[in-house]
Each structure stands twice: as C-alpha cells, then as structure tokens.
Coordinates of C-alpha atoms in Angstrom, one line a residue:
M1 CA 167.4 81.2 114.6
K2 CA 164.7 80.2 112.2
G3 CA 161.2 79.5 113.5
T4 CA 157.6 79.3 112.5
K5 CA 154.5 81.3 113.4
L6 CA 150.8 80.8 112.8
V7 CA 149.2 83.8 111.0
Y8 CA 146.0 84.5 109.1
I9 CA 146.4 85.9 105.6
C10 CA 143.8 87.7 103.5
S11 CA 143.5 85.9 100.1
E12 CA 142.6 89.1 98.4
C13 CA 145.3 91.6 99.5
E14 CA 147.7 89.3 101.6
Y15 CA 147.1 91.3 104.7
E16 CA 148.5 89.4 107.7
S17 CA 146.8 89.2 111.1
P18 CA 147.7 87.2 114.2
K19 CA 144.1 86.2 114.6
W20 CA 141.1 85.4 112.4
M21 CA 138.9 88.3 111.4
G22 CA 135.6 88.3 109.5
K23 CA 136.4 91.5 107.5
C24 CA 139.8 92.5 106.2
P25 CA 140.7 96.0 107.6
H26 CA 142.9 96.6 104.6
C27 CA 140.8 95.8 101.5
G28 CA 137.3 95.4 103.2
A29 CA 136.7 91.9 101.9
W30 CA 134.6 89.5 104.0
N31 CA 135.6 85.9 105.0
T32 CA 138.9 85.9 103.1
F33 CA 141.3 85.1 106.0
V34 CA 143.0 81.7 105.8
E35 CA 145.3 80.0 108.2
D36 CA 148.9 79.7 107.2
V37 CA 152.3 78.9 108.7
V38 CA 155.0 81.4 107.9
E39 CA 158.7 80.7 108.4
K40 CA 160.8 83.4 110.1
E41 CA 164.1 84.1 108.3
S42 CA 166.9 86.5 108.6
A43 CA 167.0 89.7 106.5
S44 CA 170.0 88.4 104.4
A45 CA 168.1 85.1 103.6
A46 CA 165.0 87.1 102.5
T47 CA 167.1 89.3 100.3
N48 CA 168.8 86.3 98.6
K49 CA 165.4 84.7 98.0
R50 CA 164.0 87.8 96.4
T51 CA 167.0 88.4 94.1
S52 CA 167.3 84.8 93.1
L53 CA 164.1 85.1 90.9
L54 CA 165.7 87.9 88.9
G55 CA 168.8 86.1 87.8
N56 CA 172.3 85.7 88.9
E57 CA 173.2 89.4 88.6
L58 CA 171.4 92.5 89.9
S59 CA 169.5 94.6 87.3
E60 CA 171.0 98.0 86.5
A61 CA 169.2 101.1 85.3
A62 CA 169.4 101.7 81.6
P63 CA 168.3 104.7 79.5
F64 CA 165.0 104.3 77.9
S65 CA 166.3 105.4 74.5
E66 CA 168.7 102.4 74.5
L67 CA 166.0 99.8 75.1
E68 CA 165.2 97.4 72.3
A69 CA 161.8 96.1 71.7
P70 CA 161.9 92.3 72.0
D71 CA 160.6 90.2 69.2
Y72 CA 158.0 88.0 70.9
I73 CA 157.5 85.0 68.9
R74 CA 154.1 83.4 69.1
T75 CA 153.6 79.7 68.9
A76 CA 150.3 78.2 67.5
T77 CA 148.7 75.8 70.0
G78 CA 146.8 73.9 67.3
L79 CA 143.4 75.2 68.5
S80 CA 142.5 78.3 66.6
E81 CA 139.8 79.2 69.2
L82 CA 142.4 79.2 72.0
D83 CA 144.9 81.1 69.8
R84 CA 142.1 83.7 69.3
V85 CA 141.8 84.2 73.0
L86 CA 145.5 84.4 73.6
G87 CA 145.9 87.0 70.9
G88 CA 147.4 84.8 68.1
G89 CA 149.2 82.1 70.0
L90 CA 151.4 81.3 73.0
V91 CA 154.1 84.0 73.6
C92 CA 157.6 82.9 74.4
G93 CA 158.5 83.8 78.0
S94 CA 154.9 84.4 79.0
V95 CA 153.0 82.9 82.0
V96 CA 149.3 82.0 81.5
L97 CA 147.0 81.1 84.3
L98 CA 144.1 78.8 83.2
S99 CA 141.3 78.4 85.7
G100 CA 137.9 76.6 85.8
E101 CA 135.7 74.4 87.8
P102 CA 136.6 70.7 88.4
G103 CA 135.7 68.5 85.4
I104 CA 135.3 71.4 83.0
G105 CA 138.1 70.2 80.7
K106 CA 141.3 72.1 81.7
S107 CA 143.6 69.1 81.7
T108 CA 142.0 67.7 78.5
L109 CA 142.6 71.0 76.7
L110 CA 146.3 71.2 77.8
L111 CA 147.0 67.6 76.8
Q112 CA 145.5 68.3 73.4
I113 CA 147.6 71.3 72.7
C114 CA 150.8 69.4 73.7
D115 CA 150.3 67.3 70.6
T116 CA 150.7 70.4 68.3
L117 CA 153.3 72.2 70.4
G118 CA 155.4 69.1 70.4
V119 CA 155.9 69.3 66.6
N120 CA 158.4 72.1 66.8
R121 CA 158.7 72.7 70.6
K122 CA 159.8 70.6 73.6
V123 CA 157.1 70.4 76.2
L124 CA 157.4 69.5 79.8
Y125 CA 154.0 68.5 81.4
V126 CA 154.1 68.6 85.2
S127 CA 151.3 66.7 86.8
G128 CA 150.6 67.0 90.5
E129 CA 147.2 65.4 90.4
E130 CA 147.5 62.3 88.1
S131 CA 149.9 59.5 87.8
R132 CA 151.8 58.6 84.6
G133 CA 149.5 55.7 84.0
Q134 CA 146.4 57.9 84.2
L135 CA 147.9 60.4 81.9
K136 CA 148.8 57.7 79.4
L137 CA 145.2 56.3 79.5
R138 CA 143.7 59.7 78.9
A139 CA 146.2 60.4 76.1
E140 CA 145.2 57.2 74.3
R141 CA 141.5 58.2 74.6
L142 CA 142.3 61.7 73.1
R143 CA 144.6 60.1 70.4
I144 CA 147.6 62.0 71.5
V145 CA 150.9 60.9 69.9
G146 CA 153.1 62.8 72.4
K147 CA 156.0 63.7 70.2
N148 CA 158.6 65.8 72.2
L149 CA 156.3 65.6 75.2
Y150 CA 157.9 64.8 78.5
I151 CA 155.9 63.9 81.7
I152 CA 157.0 64.4 85.3
T153 CA 154.7 63.6 88.2
E154 CA 156.2 65.9 90.9
T155 CA 154.9 68.6 93.3
N156 CA 158.2 70.0 94.6
V157 CA 159.0 73.1 92.7
E158 CA 162.8 72.9 93.2
R159 CA 162.9 69.3 91.7
I160 CA 160.7 70.4 88.8
L161 CA 163.0 73.3 88.0
E162 CA 166.0 71.0 88.2
A163 CA 164.4 68.7 85.7
A164 CA 163.6 71.7 83.5
D165 CA 167.3 72.7 83.6
K166 CA 168.4 69.3 82.4
L167 CA 165.6 69.0 79.7
K168 CA 165.6 72.7 78.6
P169 CA 162.0 72.7 77.4
D170 CA 160.3 75.5 75.4
V171 CA 156.9 75.1 77.2
I172 CA 156.2 74.1 80.8
I173 CA 152.6 73.1 81.8
A174 CA 152.0 72.8 85.6
D175 CA 148.7 71.0 86.6
S176 CA 148.0 72.5 89.1
V177 CA 149.7 75.3 90.9
Q178 CA 147.7 74.5 94.1
T179 CA 149.4 71.2 94.4
M180 CA 153.0 72.6 94.2
Y181 CA 155.1 73.4 97.2
S182 CA 158.5 74.9 97.9
D183 CA 161.0 73.8 100.5
K184 CA 161.6 77.5 101.3
V185 CA 158.2 77.8 102.9
N186 CA 157.1 75.8 105.9
S187 CA 153.4 75.5 105.1
A188 CA 151.0 73.1 103.5
P189 CA 150.6 72.9 99.7
G190 CA 147.7 75.1 98.5
S191 CA 148.2 77.8 101.1
V192 CA 148.5 81.4 100.2
T193 CA 152.2 81.5 100.8
Q194 CA 152.9 78.3 98.9
V195 CA 150.8 79.2 95.9
K196 CA 152.6 82.6 95.6
E197 CA 156.0 81.1 96.1
S198 CA 155.5 78.3 93.6
A199 CA 154.1 80.8 91.0
M200 CA 157.0 83.1 91.5
A201 CA 159.5 80.3 90.9
F202 CA 157.8 79.4 87.6
I203 CA 157.6 83.1 86.6
G204 CA 161.3 83.6 87.3
K205 CA 162.1 80.6 85.1
A206 CA 159.9 81.9 82.3
K207 CA 161.3 85.4 82.3
N208 CA 165.0 84.4 82.6
Y209 CA 165.0 81.7 80.0
G210 CA 162.2 82.6 77.6
I211 CA 160.1 79.5 78.5
S212 CA 156.3 79.7 78.0
V213 CA 154.5 78.5 81.2
I214 CA 150.9 77.5 81.6
L215 CA 149.6 77.2 85.2
V216 CA 146.4 75.5 86.0
G217 CA 144.5 77.2 88.9
H218 CA 141.6 75.9 91.0
V219 CA 138.5 78.0 91.7
N220 CA 136.7 78.5 95.0
K221 CA 133.0 78.0 95.7
E222 CA 132.2 81.5 94.6
G223 CA 133.7 80.8 91.2
G224 CA 136.8 83.0 91.6
I225 CA 140.4 81.8 91.2
A226 CA 141.6 80.2 94.4
G227 CA 144.7 81.4 96.1
P228 CA 145.9 85.0 96.6
K229 CA 144.5 87.7 94.3
V230 CA 148.1 88.9 93.7
L231 CA 148.6 85.7 91.6
E232 CA 146.4 87.2 88.9
H233 CA 148.6 90.4 88.8
M234 CA 151.8 88.4 88.6
V235 CA 151.0 86.4 85.4
D236 CA 150.7 87.7 81.9
A237 CA 147.3 86.3 81.0
V238 CA 144.3 84.9 83.0
L239 CA 142.0 82.6 81.1
C240 CA 138.7 81.3 82.5
F241 CA 137.0 78.1 81.4
E242 CA 133.3 78.7 81.6
G243 CA 130.3 76.4 81.1
D244 CA 128.4 73.7 82.8
R245 CA 130.3 70.4 82.9
R246 CA 127.0 68.6 82.5
Q247 CA 126.6 70.2 79.1
A248 CA 128.7 69.8 76.0
Y249 CA 129.7 73.4 75.2
R250 CA 132.6 75.3 76.9
I251 CA 133.7 78.9 76.6
I252 CA 137.2 80.3 77.3
R253 CA 137.4 84.0 78.1
A254 CA 140.4 86.2 78.9
N255 CA 140.1 88.3 82.0
K256 CA 143.6 89.6 81.5
N257 CA 146.0 89.5 78.6
R258 CA 149.2 91.6 78.3
Y259 CA 149.7 90.4 74.7
G260 CA 146.2 90.6 73.2
S261 CA 142.6 91.6 73.6
T262 CA 140.4 90.7 76.6
N263 CA 137.2 90.8 74.5
E264 CA 137.7 87.6 72.5
I265 CA 136.2 84.2 73.5
G266 CA 136.8 80.7 72.3
V267 CA 133.9 78.2 72.0
F268 CA 134.5 74.4 72.3
E269 CA 132.4 71.3 72.4
M270 CA 133.3 68.4 74.7
T271 CA 133.2 65.1 72.9
D272 CA 134.4 61.5 73.5
I273 CA 137.7 62.4 71.9
G274 CA 138.3 65.6 73.7
L275 CA 137.5 69.3 73.1
C276 CA 136.5 70.2 69.5
E277 CA 136.4 73.7 68.2
V278 CA 133.1 75.4 67.4
T279 CA 134.2 77.8 64.6
N280 CA 130.6 79.0 64.0
P281 CA 128.9 79.5 67.4
S282 CA 126.0 81.4 66.0
E283 CA 124.6 78.3 64.2
M284 CA 125.1 76.4 67.4
L285 CA 123.1 78.9 69.5
L286 CA 120.3 79.0 67.0
A287 CA 120.1 75.3 66.3
D288 CA 116.9 74.5 68.3
R289 CA 115.2 77.9 68.0
P290 CA 111.4 77.5 68.1
S291 CA 109.2 78.9 65.4
D292 CA 105.8 80.7 65.7
S293 CA 106.4 81.3 69.4
S294 CA 106.0 84.7 71.1
G295 CA 108.7 86.2 73.3
N296 CA 111.7 85.1 71.2
C297 CA 114.0 87.6 69.4
A298 CA 117.4 87.2 67.9
V299 CA 120.3 89.7 68.5
C300 CA 123.8 90.1 67.2
T301 CA 126.4 90.8 69.8
M302 CA 130.2 91.5 69.5
E303 CA 132.6 89.3 71.4
G304 CA 135.9 91.1 70.6
T305 CA 136.2 91.1 66.8
R306 CA 133.7 88.2 66.3
P307 CA 130.0 88.8 65.7
M308 CA 127.7 86.3 67.4
V309 CA 124.0 85.8 66.9
A310 CA 122.2 84.8 70.1
E311 CA 118.6 84.2 71.0
I312 CA 116.8 86.1 73.8
Q313 CA 113.7 84.6 75.3
A314 CA 111.2 86.4 77.5
L315 CA 108.2 85.1 79.4
V316 CA 105.7 87.5 80.9
T317 CA 103.0 85.9 83.1
P318 CA 100.5 87.3 85.6
T319 CA 101.9 87.3 89.1
A320 CA 100.5 85.5 92.1
F321 CA 102.6 87.5 94.6
P322 CA 102.3 91.0 96.0
A323 CA 105.7 91.9 94.4
P324 CA 106.2 90.5 90.9
R325 CA 109.3 88.4 90.2
R326 CA 112.1 89.5 88.0
T327 CA 114.5 86.8 86.8
S328 CA 117.3 87.5 84.4
N329 CA 119.7 84.8 83.2
G330 CA 122.6 86.0 80.9
I331 CA 121.6 89.6 81.0
D332 CA 122.4 92.2 83.7
Y333 CA 119.5 92.3 86.2
N334 CA 119.7 96.1 86.6
R335 CA 119.6 96.6 82.9
T336 CA 116.5 94.4 82.7
C337 CA 114.7 96.5 85.3
L338 CA 115.7 99.7 83.4
I339 CA 114.2 98.4 80.1
L340 CA 111.0 97.3 82.0
A341 CA 110.7 100.8 83.5
V342 CA 111.1 102.4 80.1
L343 CA 108.4 100.2 78.5
E344 CA 105.9 100.7 81.3
K345 CA 106.4 104.4 81.4
R346 CA 106.5 105.2 77.7
L347 CA 104.2 102.5 76.3
G348 CA 101.9 102.0 79.3
L349 CA 102.4 98.2 79.3
K350 CA 101.6 96.8 82.8
F351 CA 104.7 94.8 83.6
S352 CA 104.2 95.7 87.3
A353 CA 101.3 93.2 87.4
N354 CA 103.3 90.4 85.8
D355 CA 106.3 88.2 86.5
V356 CA 109.1 88.6 84.0
Y357 CA 111.6 85.9 83.1
L358 CA 114.5 86.6 80.7
N359 CA 117.0 84.0 79.4
V360 CA 119.8 83.9 76.9
I361 CA 120.1 80.5 75.1
G362 CA 123.5 78.7 75.4
G363 CA 124.6 80.2 78.7
L364 CA 126.1 83.3 77.2
Q365 CA 126.5 86.5 79.2
L366 CA 125.5 89.5 77.1
D367 CA 126.6 92.8 78.7
E368 CA 126.7 95.3 75.9
P369 CA 123.9 97.9 75.4
A370 CA 123.3 96.8 71.8
I371 CA 121.0 94.0 73.0
D372 CA 118.4 96.5 74.5
L373 CA 116.3 96.6 71.4
A374 CA 116.0 92.8 71.2
V375 CA 115.2 92.5 74.9
A376 CA 112.5 95.1 74.7
L377 CA 111.0 93.5 71.6
A378 CA 111.0 90.0 73.2
M379 CA 109.2 91.4 76.3
I380 CA 106.6 93.3 74.2
S381 CA 106.0 90.1 72.2
S382 CA 105.5 88.0 75.3
I383 CA 103.1 90.4 77.1
T384 CA 101.0 91.0 73.9
D385 CA 101.3 87.4 72.8
K386 CA 102.4 88.5 69.3
V387 CA 104.9 86.3 67.3
I388 CA 108.0 88.0 66.0
P389 CA 109.0 86.6 62.6
D390 CA 111.9 84.1 62.7
S391 CA 113.6 86.1 59.9
L392 CA 113.8 89.3 62.0
I393 CA 116.7 90.4 64.2
A394 CA 117.0 93.5 66.3
I395 CA 120.2 95.5 67.2
G396 CA 120.2 98.8 69.1
E397 CA 120.5 100.6 72.5
L398 CA 117.6 102.2 74.3
G399 CA 117.6 105.4 76.3
L400 CA 115.5 106.4 79.2
S401 CA 113.3 108.5 77.0
G402 CA 112.6 105.5 74.8
E403 CA 114.9 106.6 71.9
C404 CA 117.0 104.2 70.0
R405 CA 120.7 105.2 70.1
G406 CA 123.5 104.3 67.7
I407 CA 125.9 101.4 68.1
S408 CA 129.3 100.4 66.7
N409 CA 130.4 97.6 64.3
L410 CA 127.0 97.5 62.7
E411 CA 128.3 96.4 59.2
Q412 CA 129.8 93.3 60.7
R413 CA 126.6 92.5 62.6
V414 CA 124.4 92.9 59.6
K415 CA 126.7 90.7 57.4
E416 CA 126.6 88.0 60.1
A417 CA 122.8 88.2 60.2
A418 CA 122.6 87.9 56.4
R419 CA 124.9 84.9 56.4
L420 CA 122.6 83.1 58.8
G421 CA 119.5 83.7 56.7
F422 CA 117.9 86.7 58.4
T423 CA 116.0 88.9 55.9
E424 CA 115.1 91.9 58.1
V425 CA 117.3 93.8 60.5
L426 CA 116.1 96.5 63.0
I427 CA 118.8 99.0 63.5
P428 CA 119.0 102.6 65.1
Y429 CA 117.9 105.4 62.8
R430 CA 121.3 107.2 63.1
N431 CA 123.2 104.2 62.0
A432 CA 121.0 103.6 58.9
E433 CA 122.2 106.9 57.3
K434 CA 125.9 105.8 57.5
L435 CA 125.5 102.1 56.8
S436 CA 127.5 100.9 53.8
L437 CA 126.8 97.3 52.6
D438 CA 127.8 95.3 49.6
A439 CA 125.3 94.7 46.8
S440 CA 124.5 91.1 47.8
T441 CA 123.8 92.0 51.4
K442 CA 121.5 94.9 50.3
R443 CA 119.7 92.5 48.0
N444 CA 119.0 89.9 50.6
V445 CA 118.4 92.0 53.8
K446 CA 115.8 94.6 54.5
I447 CA 117.1 97.4 56.8
T448 CA 114.4 98.9 59.0
P449 CA 115.5 102.1 60.9
I450 CA 114.1 102.5 64.5
K451 CA 113.8 105.9 66.1
N452 CA 112.1 105.0 69.4
I453 CA 110.2 102.2 71.1
F454 CA 106.9 103.3 69.5
D455 CA 108.3 101.9 66.2
L456 CA 108.6 98.5 68.0
L457 CA 104.8 98.5 68.5
R458 CA 104.3 99.1 64.8
I459 CA 106.6 96.1 64.1
I460 CA 104.6 93.9 66.5
K461 CA 101.2 95.0 65.1
R462 CA 102.5 94.4 61.5

C-alpha cells in the first residue's frame, strides 16, 4: 500500500530526518532542513522510476576502446557574451542551470536568445510564472519576432514532456524549475523532492533525445541556488547572474561548465529594449574615473582569456574608535589585511591608527594576486595624500617580505592597458626581463620594473 510520511530533508546533502534539526549530522550545515512530504512506494515501482530516465532499454557495459567520441554541435545563442561563458555556444544534449536574484533579467535574457535560436532551431519555452499574454507583452517590448518559438504555460512535468514529444523541439527552456511538479511525488512544488524529480525528468529528456535544456533556478536569501545542492551536480553547467537590479550592468559567471572554462564572464547592460552586450567592459569601468585624486589606482585583471582594466579606490582616514575599521568591497578581506600588515611592517606607515576603506568600481570581485601592487599603491597614495598619475597602471603580486613576484599573461595585460591610453605600467622585475611586446606598444608604453614595495615609495615621491 502506498502512503505518505512527513520528513525533514537537508537541502545541501539530502539527509533525511524524522524531525527538524538545526545542524545536519551528515554534512554539518546549519539551518538547511526543510519540511517535505515523501510518498512511500514499493521496490519495483522505485526501480521502474529510476530506469525510466535512462531510456527504454537497460545500459550494457562496453569496452572503452570501442567508444566513439560524440560530435557535440554548439549552437550560437545570438549573444556573444553568453556564448563566451558557455564555451562557444549551447551544446546539444546539455542541461544548463541559470540562477539569479528576482528582477535581475533571467527571463529577459532567455526570451532574447529565443529569437536567434529560432532561426535554425525549434524552441519550446515553458513558463510556470507568467501567462501567455504577459509573455507576448514582454516580447513586443523586446522586439522579439518569435520564429519557431512555441510557448506553453504549464507546471506539470509529465504534460510538458508529452508536449515536447509531439513538438520535437531542439531547445527547451523551463522558467522556472521551482514551479514544476511531478505526479510521481506527493509534495508541494518547490520542495527538495519535487525540484530534484523535475530536474531529473528534463535531464533524462535531454540526454536521450539530444535536446538542449535551460533551467531557471531561484536563489535563497543567502544568494545561493535554492533547492537541493545535488541539483548543481546533476546539470552540465551552472550560470549565475550577478549585479544589482537597481543598476544597469549585469555579469554572468559560470560556476560549473563541463564543456568550457569556468573563468569567463559576460557583461551586459539592462536597457529599455532588454539586455545589451558590453563588448568592452574596461571602458565602462573607467568611464567616470576621477582625476587628480589620491587613493585611486588602475589594475588589469584576467577574467578567463579576457583582460579587464578596473579601478581600485582606497580611503585612509584617522580612526575615532579603539579598533580601526577595515572595510573591503570587491577584494578579499583577508588579503587586504595581509597587504596592510606588509606595508606597516616594511614601510613603517601607521595604518593601525587609521580606518581603511577599499572599493572596486563597478561591483567586480577581484580575487587574483596580481592586484596586490595596485591595492598597495592606492593605500600608500591615500595615507600620504599623493596623487597617482591617471596614465599609470600597476600589475603584480606582493609577498610577505615586501617583494614583488611575477604573474602570468602579462603581455595581454600590457596590450589592454596600452589600448586604453595608459602610458606607464608597473610590472614585477622578473617579468620585465622576459616581456616581449610589439613595436607600437613599446613606443607608446613605458615599462617600469618593481622589485619591492620600496620602489612604490619612489613612484609616489616622483
């Protein structure tokens, strides 16, 4: 006999408990147990449900030498910034999970790429949150033609897959997976079991028939993807939409990608007619840079294969508290404290008697060591109130002894700085010996090798 039972499931590791607990005994996460209704079923029914996702026939073992590498065909989405993050385009038979805060532009982005995908592909857009009239209204605002685009407003997974069997689409977009439910599970839509069951149904359809699937996922109040953590392991790519919805710029970053790099980012600008690509984010980040102001320094960071020039601002003021404040926005807090300790120990600058505020313009998160030199130069400039020339950019990593260590991809960084009009580049001394630049770059850019942080003082005094 079938029946139901009330259990509590950890959203991180899916550990089941008959009662609520503050800390999961399996993974150690806090406040992750959610209430769910689980349907009891016989062993034969459970076996049939598991094998149904793998096809009609059971898989047999095959020798590795006889396996053939599949020719995964990529389809361009029409947005080069999104194709860059995906690794070149949408792979046939792949499942992509797109997450982001409410109002960030997930549905707008997906409706825009439907216009390009519909030229050569048949697209099925599944909406569980909007009606057909609302979708039509938004499509007119975005100037979407909708060729080969089919809309279905349904939340039942079985009915959606039945419609897909009749239509035979090349791409399925589900907005969102938290609104989907399956008749096989007796629990509310959005629960851990329903989200996992719905995702497995779409994954089975994608792998068996070579259909590209894009799932939209909600985020929780901590900013993580809502639902079970295992959902991120089941899909092929996890894309995160970042940015403040009250501002115009958005960033798409890949936290996981089986068919491409996870270091690439895509930059977009929200306009009245939808999301527009920002092909040159460096100029956007330096658009309102102040001149003749202390505490500002430019740095070139690598986001995958793309060099990006960002602006680091530092503000050092006398403290009014027994313990000085340390605020870091866009830079790792521990890395900031490390650089402060090196400057105070080696140069004797009294940062311990001052509040220090660091900020990266544009909301970027800079996490590579190559920004150390620019951070140190900005803080020295602020505490000494000396202005750094607007034409100067600093790239390098600092050690605990105050030495400047070498970095990678320096040629690309210097060329990007020269393209944006910088005339002097501070680089590590070890990289200067091996740096090879073309004649035009050498003629327009002055390369200044830096051995240690004492050279930064000479730059400031100059």
